[in-house]
PDB file of C-alpha atoms in Angstrom:
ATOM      1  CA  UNK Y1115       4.562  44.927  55.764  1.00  0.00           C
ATOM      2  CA  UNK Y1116       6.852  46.668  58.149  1.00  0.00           C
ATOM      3  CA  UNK Y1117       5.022  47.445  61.709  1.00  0.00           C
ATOM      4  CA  UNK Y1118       6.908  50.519  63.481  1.00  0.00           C
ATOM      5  CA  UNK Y1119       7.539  51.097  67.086  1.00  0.00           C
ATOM      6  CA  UNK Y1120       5.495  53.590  69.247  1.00  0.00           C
ATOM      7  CA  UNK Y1121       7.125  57.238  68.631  1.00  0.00           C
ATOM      8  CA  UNK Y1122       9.615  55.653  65.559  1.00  0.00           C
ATOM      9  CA  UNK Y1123       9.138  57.652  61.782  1.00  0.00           C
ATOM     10  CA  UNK Y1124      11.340  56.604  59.130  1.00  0.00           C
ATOM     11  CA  UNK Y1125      12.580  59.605  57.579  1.00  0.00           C
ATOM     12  CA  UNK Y1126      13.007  58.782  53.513  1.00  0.00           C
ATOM     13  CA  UNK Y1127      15.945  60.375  51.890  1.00  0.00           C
ATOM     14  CA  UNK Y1128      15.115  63.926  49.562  1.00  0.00           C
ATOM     15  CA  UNK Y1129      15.978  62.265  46.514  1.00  0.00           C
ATOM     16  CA  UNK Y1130      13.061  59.424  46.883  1.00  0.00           C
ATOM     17  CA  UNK Y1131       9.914  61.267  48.382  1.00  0.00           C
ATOM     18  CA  UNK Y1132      10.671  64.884  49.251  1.00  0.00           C
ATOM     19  CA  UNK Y1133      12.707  68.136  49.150  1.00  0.00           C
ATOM     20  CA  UNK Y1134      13.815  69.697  51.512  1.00  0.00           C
ATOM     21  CA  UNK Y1135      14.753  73.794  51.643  1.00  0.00           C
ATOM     22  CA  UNK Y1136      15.608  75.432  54.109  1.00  0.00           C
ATOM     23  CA  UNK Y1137      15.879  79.347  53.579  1.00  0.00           C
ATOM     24  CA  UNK Y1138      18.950  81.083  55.355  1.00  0.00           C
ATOM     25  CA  UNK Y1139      19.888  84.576  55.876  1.00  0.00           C
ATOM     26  CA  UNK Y1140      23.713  84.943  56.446  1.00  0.00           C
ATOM     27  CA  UNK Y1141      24.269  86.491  60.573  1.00  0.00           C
ATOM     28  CA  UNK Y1142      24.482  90.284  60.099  1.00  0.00           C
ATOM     29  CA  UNK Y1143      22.753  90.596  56.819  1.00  0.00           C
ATOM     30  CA  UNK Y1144      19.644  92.482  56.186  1.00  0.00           C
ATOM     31  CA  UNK Y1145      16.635  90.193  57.757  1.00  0.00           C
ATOM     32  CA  UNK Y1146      14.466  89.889  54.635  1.00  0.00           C
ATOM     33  CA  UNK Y1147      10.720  87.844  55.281  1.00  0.00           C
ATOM     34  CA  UNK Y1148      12.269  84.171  55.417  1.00  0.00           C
ATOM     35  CA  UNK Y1149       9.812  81.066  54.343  1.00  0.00           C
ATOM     36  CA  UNK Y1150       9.755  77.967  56.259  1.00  0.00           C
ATOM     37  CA  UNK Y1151      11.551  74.735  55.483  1.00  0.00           C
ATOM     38  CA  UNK Y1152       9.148  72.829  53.349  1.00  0.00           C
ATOM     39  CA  UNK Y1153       9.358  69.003  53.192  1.00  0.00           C
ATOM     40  CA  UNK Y1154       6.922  67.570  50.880  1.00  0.00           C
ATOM     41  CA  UNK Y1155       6.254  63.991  51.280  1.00  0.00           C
ATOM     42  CA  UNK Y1156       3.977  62.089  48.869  1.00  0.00           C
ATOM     43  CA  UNK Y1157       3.707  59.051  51.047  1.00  0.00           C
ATOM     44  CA  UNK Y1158       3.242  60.753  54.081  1.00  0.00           C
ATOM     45  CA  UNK Y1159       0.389  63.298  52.878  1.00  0.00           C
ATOM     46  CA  UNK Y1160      -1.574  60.116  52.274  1.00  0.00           C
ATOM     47  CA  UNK Y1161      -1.223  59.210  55.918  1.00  0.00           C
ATOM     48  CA  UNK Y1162      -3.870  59.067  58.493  1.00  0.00           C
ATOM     49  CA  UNK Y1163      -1.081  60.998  60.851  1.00  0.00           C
ATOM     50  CA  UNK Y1164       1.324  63.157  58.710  1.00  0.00           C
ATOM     51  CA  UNK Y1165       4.819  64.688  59.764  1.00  0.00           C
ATOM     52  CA  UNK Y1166       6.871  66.828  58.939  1.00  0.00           C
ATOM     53  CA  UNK Y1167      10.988  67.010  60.020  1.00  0.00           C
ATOM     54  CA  UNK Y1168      13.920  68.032  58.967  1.00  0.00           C
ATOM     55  CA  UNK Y1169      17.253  69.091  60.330  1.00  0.00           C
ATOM     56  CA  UNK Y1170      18.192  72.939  59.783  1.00  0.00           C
ATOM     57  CA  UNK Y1171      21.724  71.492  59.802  1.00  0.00           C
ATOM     58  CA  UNK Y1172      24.648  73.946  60.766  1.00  0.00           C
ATOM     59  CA  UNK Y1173      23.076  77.118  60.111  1.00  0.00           C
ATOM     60  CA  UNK Y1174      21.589  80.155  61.691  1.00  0.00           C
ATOM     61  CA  UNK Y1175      22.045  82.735  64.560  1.00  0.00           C
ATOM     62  CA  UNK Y1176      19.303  82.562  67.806  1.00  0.00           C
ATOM     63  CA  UNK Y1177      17.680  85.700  66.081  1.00  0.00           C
ATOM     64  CA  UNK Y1178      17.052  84.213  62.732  1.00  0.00           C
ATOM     65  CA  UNK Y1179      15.439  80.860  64.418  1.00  0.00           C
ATOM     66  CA  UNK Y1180      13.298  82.640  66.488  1.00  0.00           C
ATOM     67  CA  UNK Y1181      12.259  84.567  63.773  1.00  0.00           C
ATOM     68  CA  UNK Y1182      11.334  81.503  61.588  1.00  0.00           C
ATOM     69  CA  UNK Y1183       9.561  80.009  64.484  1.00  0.00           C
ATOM     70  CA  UNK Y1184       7.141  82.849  65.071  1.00  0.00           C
ATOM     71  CA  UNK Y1185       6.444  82.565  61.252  1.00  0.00           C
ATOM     72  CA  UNK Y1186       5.717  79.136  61.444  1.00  0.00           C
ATOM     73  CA  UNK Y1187       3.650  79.524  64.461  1.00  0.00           C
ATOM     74  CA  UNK Y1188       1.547  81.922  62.825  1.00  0.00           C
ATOM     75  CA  UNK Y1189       1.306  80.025  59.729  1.00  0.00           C
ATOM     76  CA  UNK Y1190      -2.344  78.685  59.345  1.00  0.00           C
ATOM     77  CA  UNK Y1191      -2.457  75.131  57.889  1.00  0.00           C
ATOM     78  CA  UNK Y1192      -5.315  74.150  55.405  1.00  0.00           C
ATOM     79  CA  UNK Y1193      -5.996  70.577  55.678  1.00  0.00           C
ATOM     80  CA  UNK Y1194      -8.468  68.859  57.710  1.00  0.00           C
ATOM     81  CA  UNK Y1195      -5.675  66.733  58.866  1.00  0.00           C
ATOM     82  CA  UNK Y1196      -3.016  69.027  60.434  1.00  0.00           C
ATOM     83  CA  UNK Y1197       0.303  66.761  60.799  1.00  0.00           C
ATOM     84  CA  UNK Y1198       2.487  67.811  63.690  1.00  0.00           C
ATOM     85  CA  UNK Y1199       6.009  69.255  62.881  1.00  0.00           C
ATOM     86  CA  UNK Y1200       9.178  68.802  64.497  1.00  0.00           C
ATOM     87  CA  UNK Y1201      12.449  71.293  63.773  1.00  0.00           C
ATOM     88  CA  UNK Y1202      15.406  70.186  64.732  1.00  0.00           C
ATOM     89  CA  UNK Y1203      18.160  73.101  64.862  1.00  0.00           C
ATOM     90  CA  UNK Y1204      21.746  72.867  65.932  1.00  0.00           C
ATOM     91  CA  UNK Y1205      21.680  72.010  69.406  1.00  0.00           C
ATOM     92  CA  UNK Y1206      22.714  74.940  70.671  1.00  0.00           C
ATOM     93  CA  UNK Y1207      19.251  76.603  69.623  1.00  0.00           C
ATOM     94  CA  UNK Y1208      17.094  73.764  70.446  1.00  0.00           C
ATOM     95  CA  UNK Y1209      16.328  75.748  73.775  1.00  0.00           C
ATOM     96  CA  UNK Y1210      14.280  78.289  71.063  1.00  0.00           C
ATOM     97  CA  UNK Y1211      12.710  75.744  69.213  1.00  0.00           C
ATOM     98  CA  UNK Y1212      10.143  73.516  69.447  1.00  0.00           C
ATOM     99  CA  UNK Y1213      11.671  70.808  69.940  1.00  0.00           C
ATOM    100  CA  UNK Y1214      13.954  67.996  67.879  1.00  0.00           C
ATOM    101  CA  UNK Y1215      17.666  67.137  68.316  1.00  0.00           C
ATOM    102  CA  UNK Y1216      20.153  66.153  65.068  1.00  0.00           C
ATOM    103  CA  UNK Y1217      21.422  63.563  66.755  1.00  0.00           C
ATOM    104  CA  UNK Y1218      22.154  61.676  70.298  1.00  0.00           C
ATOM    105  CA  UNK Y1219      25.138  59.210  71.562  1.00  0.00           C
ATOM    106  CA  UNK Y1220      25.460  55.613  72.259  1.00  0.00           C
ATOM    107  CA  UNK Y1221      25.786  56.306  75.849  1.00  0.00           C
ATOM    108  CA  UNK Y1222      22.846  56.371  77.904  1.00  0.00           C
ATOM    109  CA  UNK Y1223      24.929  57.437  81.492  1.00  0.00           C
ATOM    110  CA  UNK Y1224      26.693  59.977  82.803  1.00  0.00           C
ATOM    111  CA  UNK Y1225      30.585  60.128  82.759  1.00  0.00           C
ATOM    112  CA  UNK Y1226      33.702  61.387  80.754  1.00  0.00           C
ATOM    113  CA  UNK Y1227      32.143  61.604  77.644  1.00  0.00           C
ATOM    114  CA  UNK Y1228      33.117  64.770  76.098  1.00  0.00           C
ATOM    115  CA  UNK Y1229      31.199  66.547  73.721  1.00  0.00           C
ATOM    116  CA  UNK Y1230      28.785  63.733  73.697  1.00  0.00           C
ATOM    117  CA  UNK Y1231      24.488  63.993  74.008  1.00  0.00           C
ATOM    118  CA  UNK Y1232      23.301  61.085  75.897  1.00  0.00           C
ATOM    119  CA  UNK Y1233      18.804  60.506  75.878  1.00  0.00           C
ATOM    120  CA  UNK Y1234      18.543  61.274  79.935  1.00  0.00           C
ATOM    121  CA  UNK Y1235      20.005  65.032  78.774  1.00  0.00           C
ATOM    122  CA  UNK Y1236      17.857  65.389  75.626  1.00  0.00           C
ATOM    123  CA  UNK Y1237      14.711  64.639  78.205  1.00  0.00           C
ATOM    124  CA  UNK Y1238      15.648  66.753  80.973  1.00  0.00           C
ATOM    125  CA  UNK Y1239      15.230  70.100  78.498  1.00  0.00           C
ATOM    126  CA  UNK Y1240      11.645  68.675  77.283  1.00  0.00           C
ATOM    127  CA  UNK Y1241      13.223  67.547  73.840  1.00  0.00           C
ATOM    128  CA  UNK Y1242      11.136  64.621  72.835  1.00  0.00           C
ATOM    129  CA  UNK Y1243      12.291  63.651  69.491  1.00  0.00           C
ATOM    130  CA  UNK Y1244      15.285  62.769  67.707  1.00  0.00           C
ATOM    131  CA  UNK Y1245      16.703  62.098  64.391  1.00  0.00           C
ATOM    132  CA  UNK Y1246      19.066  59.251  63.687  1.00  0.00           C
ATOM    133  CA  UNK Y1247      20.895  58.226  60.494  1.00  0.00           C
ATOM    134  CA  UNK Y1248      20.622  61.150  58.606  1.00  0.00           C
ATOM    135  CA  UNK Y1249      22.735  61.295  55.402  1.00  0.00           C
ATOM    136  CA  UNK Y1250      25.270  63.333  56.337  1.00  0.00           C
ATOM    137  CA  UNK Y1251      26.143  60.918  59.074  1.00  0.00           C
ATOM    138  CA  UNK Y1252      26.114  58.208  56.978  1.00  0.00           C
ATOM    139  CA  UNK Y1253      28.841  59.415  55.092  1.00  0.00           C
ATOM    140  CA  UNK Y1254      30.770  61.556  57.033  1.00  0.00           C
ATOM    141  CA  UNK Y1255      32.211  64.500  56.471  1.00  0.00           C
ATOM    142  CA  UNK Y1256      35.776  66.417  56.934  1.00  0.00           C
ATOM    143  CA  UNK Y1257      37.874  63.255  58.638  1.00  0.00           C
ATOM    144  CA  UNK Y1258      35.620  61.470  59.864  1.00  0.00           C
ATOM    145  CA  UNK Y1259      34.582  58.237  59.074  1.00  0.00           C
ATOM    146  CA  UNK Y1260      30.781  58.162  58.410  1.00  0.00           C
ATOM    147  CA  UNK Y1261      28.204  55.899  60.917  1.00  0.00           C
ATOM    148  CA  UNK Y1262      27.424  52.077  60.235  1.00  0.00           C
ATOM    149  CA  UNK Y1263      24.037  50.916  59.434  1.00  0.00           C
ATOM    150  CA  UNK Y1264      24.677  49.217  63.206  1.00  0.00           C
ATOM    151  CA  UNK Y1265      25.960  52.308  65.046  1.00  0.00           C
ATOM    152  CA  UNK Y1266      22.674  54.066  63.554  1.00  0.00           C
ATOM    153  CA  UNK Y1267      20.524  51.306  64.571  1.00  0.00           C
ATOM    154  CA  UNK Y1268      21.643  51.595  67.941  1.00  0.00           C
ATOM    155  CA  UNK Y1269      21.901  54.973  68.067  1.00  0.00           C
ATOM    156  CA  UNK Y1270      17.708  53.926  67.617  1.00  0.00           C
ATOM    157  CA  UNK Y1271      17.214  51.924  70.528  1.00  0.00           C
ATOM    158  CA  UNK Y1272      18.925  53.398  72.927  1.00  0.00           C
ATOM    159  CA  UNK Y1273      16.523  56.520  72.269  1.00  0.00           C
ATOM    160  CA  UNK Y1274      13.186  54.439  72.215  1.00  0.00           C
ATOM    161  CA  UNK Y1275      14.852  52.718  75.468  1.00  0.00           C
ATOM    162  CA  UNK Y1276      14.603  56.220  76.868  1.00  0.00           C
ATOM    163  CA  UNK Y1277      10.551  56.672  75.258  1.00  0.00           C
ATOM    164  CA  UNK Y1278      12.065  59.510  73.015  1.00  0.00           C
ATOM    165  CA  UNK Y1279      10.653  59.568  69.399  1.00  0.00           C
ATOM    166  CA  UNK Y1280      13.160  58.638  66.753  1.00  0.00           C
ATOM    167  CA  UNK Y1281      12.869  59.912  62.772  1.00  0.00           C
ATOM    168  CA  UNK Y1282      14.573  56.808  61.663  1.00  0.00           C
ATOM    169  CA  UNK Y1283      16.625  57.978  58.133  1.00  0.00           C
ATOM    170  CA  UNK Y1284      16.877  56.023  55.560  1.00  0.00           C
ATOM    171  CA  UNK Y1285      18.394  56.877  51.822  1.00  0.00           C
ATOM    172  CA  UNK Y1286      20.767  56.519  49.120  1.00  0.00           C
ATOM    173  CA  UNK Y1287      23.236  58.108  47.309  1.00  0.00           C
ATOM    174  CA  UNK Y1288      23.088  59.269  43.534  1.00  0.00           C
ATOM    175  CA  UNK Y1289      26.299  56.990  42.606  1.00  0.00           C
ATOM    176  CA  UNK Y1290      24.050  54.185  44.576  1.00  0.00           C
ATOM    177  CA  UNK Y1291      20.758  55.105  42.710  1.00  0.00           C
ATOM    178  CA  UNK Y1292      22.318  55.519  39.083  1.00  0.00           C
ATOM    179  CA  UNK Y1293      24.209  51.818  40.123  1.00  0.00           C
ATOM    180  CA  UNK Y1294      20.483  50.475  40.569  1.00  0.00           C
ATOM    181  CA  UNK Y1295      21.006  49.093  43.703  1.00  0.00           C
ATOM    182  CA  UNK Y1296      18.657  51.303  45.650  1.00  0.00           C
ATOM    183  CA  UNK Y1297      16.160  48.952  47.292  1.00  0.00           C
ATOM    184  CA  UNK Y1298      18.487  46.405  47.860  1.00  0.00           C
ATOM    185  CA  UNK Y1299      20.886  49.019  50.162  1.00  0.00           C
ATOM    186  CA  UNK Y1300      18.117  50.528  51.538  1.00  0.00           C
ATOM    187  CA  UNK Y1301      16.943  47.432  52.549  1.00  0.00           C
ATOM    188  CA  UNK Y1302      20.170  47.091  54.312  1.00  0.00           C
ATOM    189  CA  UNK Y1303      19.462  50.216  56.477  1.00  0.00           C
ATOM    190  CA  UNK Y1304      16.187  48.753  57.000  1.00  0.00           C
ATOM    191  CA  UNK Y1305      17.266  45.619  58.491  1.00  0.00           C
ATOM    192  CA  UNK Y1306      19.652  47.160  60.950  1.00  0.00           C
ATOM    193  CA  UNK Y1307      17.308  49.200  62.722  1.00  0.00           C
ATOM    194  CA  UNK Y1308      14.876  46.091  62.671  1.00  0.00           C
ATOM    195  CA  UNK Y1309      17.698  43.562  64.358  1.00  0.00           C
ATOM    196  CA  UNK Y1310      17.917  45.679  66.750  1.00  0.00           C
ATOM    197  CA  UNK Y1311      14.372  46.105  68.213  1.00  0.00           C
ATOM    198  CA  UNK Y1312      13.112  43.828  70.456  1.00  0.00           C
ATOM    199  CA  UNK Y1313       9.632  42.724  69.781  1.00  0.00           C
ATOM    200  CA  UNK Y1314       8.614  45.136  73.085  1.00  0.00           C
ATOM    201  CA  UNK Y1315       9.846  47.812  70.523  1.00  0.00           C
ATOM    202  CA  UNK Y1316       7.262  47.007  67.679  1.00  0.00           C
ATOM    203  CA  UNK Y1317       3.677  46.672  67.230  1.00  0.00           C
ATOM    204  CA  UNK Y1318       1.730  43.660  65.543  1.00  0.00           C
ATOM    205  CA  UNK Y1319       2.733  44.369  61.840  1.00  0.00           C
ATOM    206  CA  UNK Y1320      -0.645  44.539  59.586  1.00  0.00           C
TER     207      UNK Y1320
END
């Protein structure tokens, strides 16, 4: 059994547990009544302490995420055990949001680092979470190159270093699914984050 570290989730990819669908309105169109991203996670509705995250990726004007947050904030959940949920818009809106970031750097100072997020800036704006290794990431897009299982892994610790929470990704690919090698790169991902952790960083495992 794996144990996980205080504030750590591991984020399974849509294709194994969940599905995730976000509704968007393109900027200047009519706003029409927009429904929440829904995530739907077998394994983690059977939880004693349920969440539920998900990037909102590149998308959406300040207007139309404020507008989804009052929705969601009036939405009344049903069940006995109410899990917590954590949006995580483009940084940019994160000041409207309550309260995830995409992603964060390797550095953890201050310097000439361009365009980079390090965890002391996500914590001064009260940001508390933050998702690593998402799939997009992983494989890159335009140019670039996509992130290593070991970047993402440390990518990891340096935000529990910092006490943020981390929604650890994990998933495949369809050519990697329809190959049948699944668990065993999965398992890969799996092993990165946990070579990096100190034990300090995990619990007793059950």
């Amino acid at each position: 059994m794996w144990g996980l570290p205080s504030g750590f989730f591991l984020c399974l990819a849509a294709a194994l547990w969940g599905v995730y669908t976000p509704q968007v309105a393109a900027v200047g169109a009519p706003q029409q009544q927009q429904q929440p991203a829904a995530f739907l996670s077998p394994p983690a509705a059977a939880a004693a302490a349920a969440a539920a995250a998900g990037p909102y990726t590149l998308r959406g004007s300040s207007r139309l995420q404020q507008q989804q947050q009052q929705q969601q904030q009036q939405q009344q959940l049903a069940a006995a055990r109410r899990p917590f949920v954590v949006v995580a818009p483009p940084s940019l809106h994160a000041g409207f949001v309550l309260k995830g970031v995409q992603d964060l750097s390797l550095v953890d100072s201050f310097g000439a680092f361009t365009g980079e997020l390090n965890p002391q800036m996500i914590k001064d704006f009260g940001i508390k979470t933050v998702i690593v290794g998402h799939s997009e990431r992983r494989a890159g897009f335009g140019n670039q190159p996509g992130e290593t299982n070991e970047v993402v892994a440390a990518k990891a610790k340096n935000a529990l270093k910092h006490g943020l929470q981390v929604i650890a990704c994990i998933g495949e690919s369809l050519e990697t699914r329809q190959s049948g090698k699944t668990m065993e790169f999965l398992g890969e991902q799996l092993q990165a984050y946990a070579s990096v952790l100190s034990p300090s960083d995990w619990p007793s495992a059950p």
